[in-house]
PDB file of C-alpha atoms in Angstrom:
ATOM      1  CA  UNK C  11     -78.134  41.860  63.993  1.00  0.00           C
ATOM      2  CA  UNK C  12     -75.292  40.637  66.214  1.00  0.00           C
ATOM      3  CA  UNK C  13     -77.046  37.274  66.551  1.00  0.00           C
ATOM      4  CA  UNK C  14     -77.353  36.989  62.781  1.00  0.00           C
ATOM      5  CA  UNK C  15     -73.632  37.708  62.322  1.00  0.00           C
ATOM      6  CA  UNK C  16     -72.748  35.190  65.018  1.00  0.00           C
ATOM      7  CA  UNK C  17     -74.942  32.483  63.457  1.00  0.00           C
ATOM      8  CA  UNK C  18     -73.525  33.227  59.991  1.00  0.00           C
ATOM      9  CA  UNK C  19     -70.002  33.012  61.383  1.00  0.00           C
ATOM     10  CA  UNK C  20     -70.746  29.676  63.017  1.00  0.00           C
ATOM     11  CA  UNK C  21     -72.212  28.302  59.800  1.00  0.00           C
ATOM     12  CA  UNK C  22     -69.160  29.387  57.810  1.00  0.00           C
ATOM     13  CA  UNK C  23     -66.854  27.868  60.440  1.00  0.00           C
ATOM     14  CA  UNK C  24     -68.813  24.611  60.429  1.00  0.00           C
ATOM     15  CA  UNK C  25     -68.727  24.508  56.647  1.00  0.00           C
ATOM     16  CA  UNK C  26     -64.983  25.125  56.589  1.00  0.00           C
ATOM     17  CA  UNK C  27     -64.413  22.395  59.174  1.00  0.00           C
ATOM     18  CA  UNK C  28     -66.533  19.933  57.210  1.00  0.00           C
ATOM     19  CA  UNK C  29     -64.591  20.761  54.046  1.00  0.00           C
ATOM     20  CA  UNK C  30     -61.286  20.284  55.857  1.00  0.00           C
ATOM     21  CA  UNK C  31     -62.407  16.909  57.153  1.00  0.00           C
ATOM     22  CA  UNK C  32     -63.450  15.685  53.718  1.00  0.00           C
ATOM     23  CA  UNK C  33     -60.302  16.940  52.002  1.00  0.00           C
ATOM     24  CA  UNK C  34     -57.979  14.077  51.091  1.00  0.00           C
ATOM     25  CA  UNK C  35     -54.707  14.288  52.973  1.00  0.00           C
ATOM     26  CA  UNK C  36     -51.491  13.010  51.405  1.00  0.00           C
ATOM     27  CA  UNK C  37     -50.330  10.971  54.382  1.00  0.00           C
ATOM     28  CA  UNK C  38     -46.918  10.350  52.851  1.00  0.00           C
ATOM     29  CA  UNK C  39     -46.321  14.101  53.038  1.00  0.00           C
ATOM     30  CA  UNK C  40     -48.413  15.071  56.063  1.00  0.00           C
ATOM     31  CA  UNK C  41     -46.836  18.047  57.792  1.00  0.00           C
ATOM     32  CA  UNK C  42     -49.316  19.899  59.972  1.00  0.00           C
ATOM     33  CA  UNK C  43     -50.699  18.574  63.230  1.00  0.00           C
ATOM     34  CA  UNK C  44     -54.156  18.409  61.669  1.00  0.00           C
ATOM     35  CA  UNK C  45     -52.874  16.383  58.700  1.00  0.00           C
ATOM     36  CA  UNK C  46     -50.848  14.037  60.901  1.00  0.00           C
ATOM     37  CA  UNK C  47     -53.824  13.481  63.200  1.00  0.00           C
ATOM     38  CA  UNK C  48     -56.108  12.871  60.207  1.00  0.00           C
ATOM     39  CA  UNK C  49     -53.710  10.280  58.810  1.00  0.00           C
ATOM     40  CA  UNK C  50     -53.451   8.569  62.200  1.00  0.00           C
ATOM     41  CA  UNK C  51     -57.238   8.559  62.474  1.00  0.00           C
ATOM     42  CA  UNK C  52     -57.579   7.093  58.967  1.00  0.00           C
ATOM     43  CA  UNK C  53     -55.148   4.316  59.850  1.00  0.00           C
ATOM     44  CA  UNK C  54     -56.965   3.604  63.105  1.00  0.00           C
ATOM     45  CA  UNK C  55     -60.347   3.557  61.328  1.00  0.00           C
ATOM     46  CA  UNK C  56     -59.048   0.961  58.849  1.00  0.00           C
ATOM     47  CA  UNK C  57     -57.661  -1.170  61.690  1.00  0.00           C
ATOM     48  CA  UNK C  58     -60.935  -0.887  63.588  1.00  0.00           C
ATOM     49  CA  UNK C  59     -62.903  -1.985  60.510  1.00  0.00           C
ATOM     50  CA  UNK C  60     -60.620  -5.001  60.218  1.00  0.00           C
ATOM     51  CA  UNK C  61     -61.130  -5.792  63.906  1.00  0.00           C
ATOM     52  CA  UNK C  62     -64.904  -5.693  63.424  1.00  0.00           C
ATOM     53  CA  UNK C  63     -64.604  -8.017  60.421  1.00  0.00           C
ATOM     54  CA  UNK C  64     -62.506 -10.543  62.358  1.00  0.00           C
ATOM     55  CA  UNK C  65     -64.755 -10.338  65.405  1.00  0.00           C
ATOM     56  CA  UNK C  66     -67.864 -10.925  63.282  1.00  0.00           C
ATOM     57  CA  UNK C  67     -66.195 -13.890  61.584  1.00  0.00           C
ATOM     58  CA  UNK C  68     -65.155 -15.367  64.953  1.00  0.00           C
ATOM     59  CA  UNK C  69     -68.735 -15.126  66.164  1.00  0.00           C
ATOM     60  CA  UNK C  70     -70.070 -16.583  62.909  1.00  0.00           C
ATOM     61  CA  UNK C  71     -67.652 -19.507  62.932  1.00  0.00           C
ATOM     62  CA  UNK C  72     -68.524 -20.367  66.518  1.00  0.00           C
ATOM     63  CA  UNK C  73     -72.238 -19.628  66.294  1.00  0.00           C
ATOM     64  CA  UNK C  74     -73.230 -23.079  67.589  1.00  0.00           C
ATOM     65  CA  UNK C  75     -71.495 -22.479  70.924  1.00  0.00           C
ATOM     66  CA  UNK C  76     -73.565 -19.856  72.760  1.00  0.00           C
ATOM     67  CA  UNK C  77     -71.317 -19.937  75.821  1.00  0.00           C
ATOM     68  CA  UNK C  78     -68.261 -19.172  73.686  1.00  0.00           C
ATOM     69  CA  UNK C  79     -70.071 -16.392  71.805  1.00  0.00           C
ATOM     70  CA  UNK C  80     -71.083 -14.798  75.103  1.00  0.00           C
ATOM     71  CA  UNK C  81     -67.498 -15.091  76.354  1.00  0.00           C
ATOM     72  CA  UNK C  82     -66.080 -13.499  73.172  1.00  0.00           C
ATOM     73  CA  UNK C  83     -68.577 -10.636  73.395  1.00  0.00           C
ATOM     74  CA  UNK C  84     -67.830 -10.084  77.078  1.00  0.00           C
ATOM     75  CA  UNK C  85     -64.088 -10.144  76.417  1.00  0.00           C
ATOM     76  CA  UNK C  86     -64.552  -7.590  73.636  1.00  0.00           C
ATOM     77  CA  UNK C  87     -66.585  -5.334  75.909  1.00  0.00           C
ATOM     78  CA  UNK C  88     -63.876  -5.513  78.581  1.00  0.00           C
ATOM     79  CA  UNK C  89     -61.143  -4.968  75.996  1.00  0.00           C
ATOM     80  CA  UNK C  90     -62.881  -1.823  74.691  1.00  0.00           C
ATOM     81  CA  UNK C  91     -62.920  -0.433  78.230  1.00  0.00           C
ATOM     82  CA  UNK C  92     -59.236  -1.275  78.639  1.00  0.00           C
ATOM     83  CA  UNK C  93     -58.362   0.370  75.319  1.00  0.00           C
ATOM     84  CA  UNK C  94     -60.246   3.511  76.295  1.00  0.00           C
ATOM     85  CA  UNK C  95     -58.564   3.790  79.698  1.00  0.00           C
ATOM     86  CA  UNK C  96     -55.076   2.972  78.418  1.00  0.00           C
ATOM     87  CA  UNK C  97     -55.188   5.416  75.528  1.00  0.00           C
ATOM     88  CA  UNK C  98     -56.729   8.112  77.738  1.00  0.00           C
ATOM     89  CA  UNK C  99     -53.701   7.657  80.006  1.00  0.00           C
ATOM     90  CA  UNK C 100     -51.396   8.104  77.005  1.00  0.00           C
ATOM     91  CA  UNK C 101     -53.320  11.240  76.021  1.00  0.00           C
ATOM     92  CA  UNK C 102     -52.923  12.555  79.570  1.00  0.00           C
ATOM     93  CA  UNK C 103     -49.206  11.861  79.495  1.00  0.00           C
ATOM     94  CA  UNK C 104     -48.857  14.081  76.425  1.00  0.00           C
ATOM     95  CA  UNK C 105     -51.624  16.566  77.278  1.00  0.00           C
ATOM     96  CA  UNK C 106     -49.336  19.589  77.198  1.00  0.00           C
ATOM     97  CA  UNK C 107     -48.290  19.060  73.579  1.00  0.00           C
ATOM     98  CA  UNK C 108     -49.928  19.019  70.174  1.00  0.00           C
ATOM     99  CA  UNK C 109     -48.646  15.458  69.829  1.00  0.00           C
ATOM    100  CA  UNK C 110     -51.260  14.227  72.342  1.00  0.00           C
ATOM    101  CA  UNK C 111     -53.825  13.393  69.673  1.00  0.00           C
ATOM    102  CA  UNK C 112     -51.528  11.333  67.486  1.00  0.00           C
ATOM    103  CA  UNK C 113     -50.071   9.584  70.539  1.00  0.00           C
ATOM    104  CA  UNK C 114     -53.541   8.529  71.706  1.00  0.00           C
ATOM    105  CA  UNK C 115     -54.452   7.410  68.187  1.00  0.00           C
ATOM    106  CA  UNK C 116     -51.207   5.455  67.921  1.00  0.00           C
ATOM    107  CA  UNK C 117     -52.115   3.734  71.186  1.00  0.00           C
ATOM    108  CA  UNK C 118     -55.555   2.836  69.838  1.00  0.00           C
ATOM    109  CA  UNK C 119     -54.054   1.595  66.573  1.00  0.00           C
ATOM    110  CA  UNK C 120     -51.492  -0.636  68.269  1.00  0.00           C
ATOM    111  CA  UNK C 121     -54.023  -2.115  70.686  1.00  0.00           C
ATOM    112  CA  UNK C 122     -56.594  -2.636  67.915  1.00  0.00           C
ATOM    113  CA  UNK C 123     -54.121  -4.420  65.660  1.00  0.00           C
ATOM    114  CA  UNK C 124     -53.010  -6.604  68.552  1.00  0.00           C
ATOM    115  CA  UNK C 125     -56.631  -7.399  69.465  1.00  0.00           C
ATOM    116  CA  UNK C 126     -57.349  -8.393  65.858  1.00  0.00           C
ATOM    117  CA  UNK C 127     -54.363 -10.733  65.901  1.00  0.00           C
ATOM    118  CA  UNK C 128     -55.511 -12.190  69.230  1.00  0.00           C
ATOM    119  CA  UNK C 129     -59.005 -12.858  67.845  1.00  0.00           C
ATOM    120  CA  UNK C 130     -57.521 -14.498  64.759  1.00  0.00           C
ATOM    121  CA  UNK C 131     -55.109 -16.558  66.839  1.00  0.00           C
ATOM    122  CA  UNK C 132     -57.706 -17.710  69.380  1.00  0.00           C
ATOM    123  CA  UNK C 133     -60.815 -18.212  67.240  1.00  0.00           C
ATOM    124  CA  UNK C 134     -59.997 -18.149  63.530  1.00  0.00           C
ATOM    125  CA  UNK C 135     -56.622 -19.835  63.078  1.00  0.00           C
ATOM    126  CA  UNK C 136     -57.028 -23.401  61.861  1.00  0.00           C
ATOM    127  CA  UNK C 137     -55.309 -25.991  64.023  1.00  0.00           C
ATOM    128  CA  UNK C 138     -54.701 -28.252  61.044  1.00  0.00           C
ATOM    129  CA  UNK C 139     -53.090 -27.435  57.713  1.00  0.00           C
ATOM    130  CA  UNK C 140     -56.292 -26.053  56.195  1.00  0.00           C
ATOM    131  CA  UNK C 141     -56.461 -22.473  54.999  1.00  0.00           C
ATOM    132  CA  UNK C 142     -57.778 -19.807  57.340  1.00  0.00           C
ATOM    133  CA  UNK C 143     -61.038 -18.099  56.401  1.00  0.00           C
ATOM    134  CA  UNK C 144     -59.350 -14.744  56.998  1.00  0.00           C
ATOM    135  CA  UNK C 145     -55.626 -14.104  56.634  1.00  0.00           C
ATOM    136  CA  UNK C 146     -53.400 -13.555  59.622  1.00  0.00           C
ATOM    137  CA  UNK C 147     -53.653  -9.829  60.382  1.00  0.00           C
ATOM    138  CA  UNK C 148     -50.549  -7.696  60.223  1.00  0.00           C
ATOM    139  CA  UNK C 149     -49.428  -5.796  63.305  1.00  0.00           C
ATOM    140  CA  UNK C 150     -47.310  -2.735  62.560  1.00  0.00           C
ATOM    141  CA  UNK C 151     -43.868  -2.793  64.089  1.00  0.00           C
ATOM    142  CA  UNK C 152     -43.168   0.327  66.139  1.00  0.00           C
TER     143      UNK C 152
END
């Protein structure tokens, strides 16, 4: 009977957590740590999607140069490792406070936006007066 109560409790907790995660947060009025973290995660997710779009376009536009494609992919792999280590360090710096999550997410956001701009600048920005395939990405000022 105790096992049944424990399993039921876990299912209810999981259901409540899933509902909380799917609930739309008003990020202009976020107040709780959970809401602030969710808004930071949403912003990071959008920036990461943009990074993936720009990276895919850079690879597509340079598809005839296998050496360059390999170099871009290797650079991205190394950058992902750097981002992980750097933002883990930020998390560690703030590990004693509830702000640690949003600080780590802010680190990931800033680095992701900067990486997107770097990809655009190095591989997608036209050197002549022609229009770019993708617009210059915006980097939030902090």
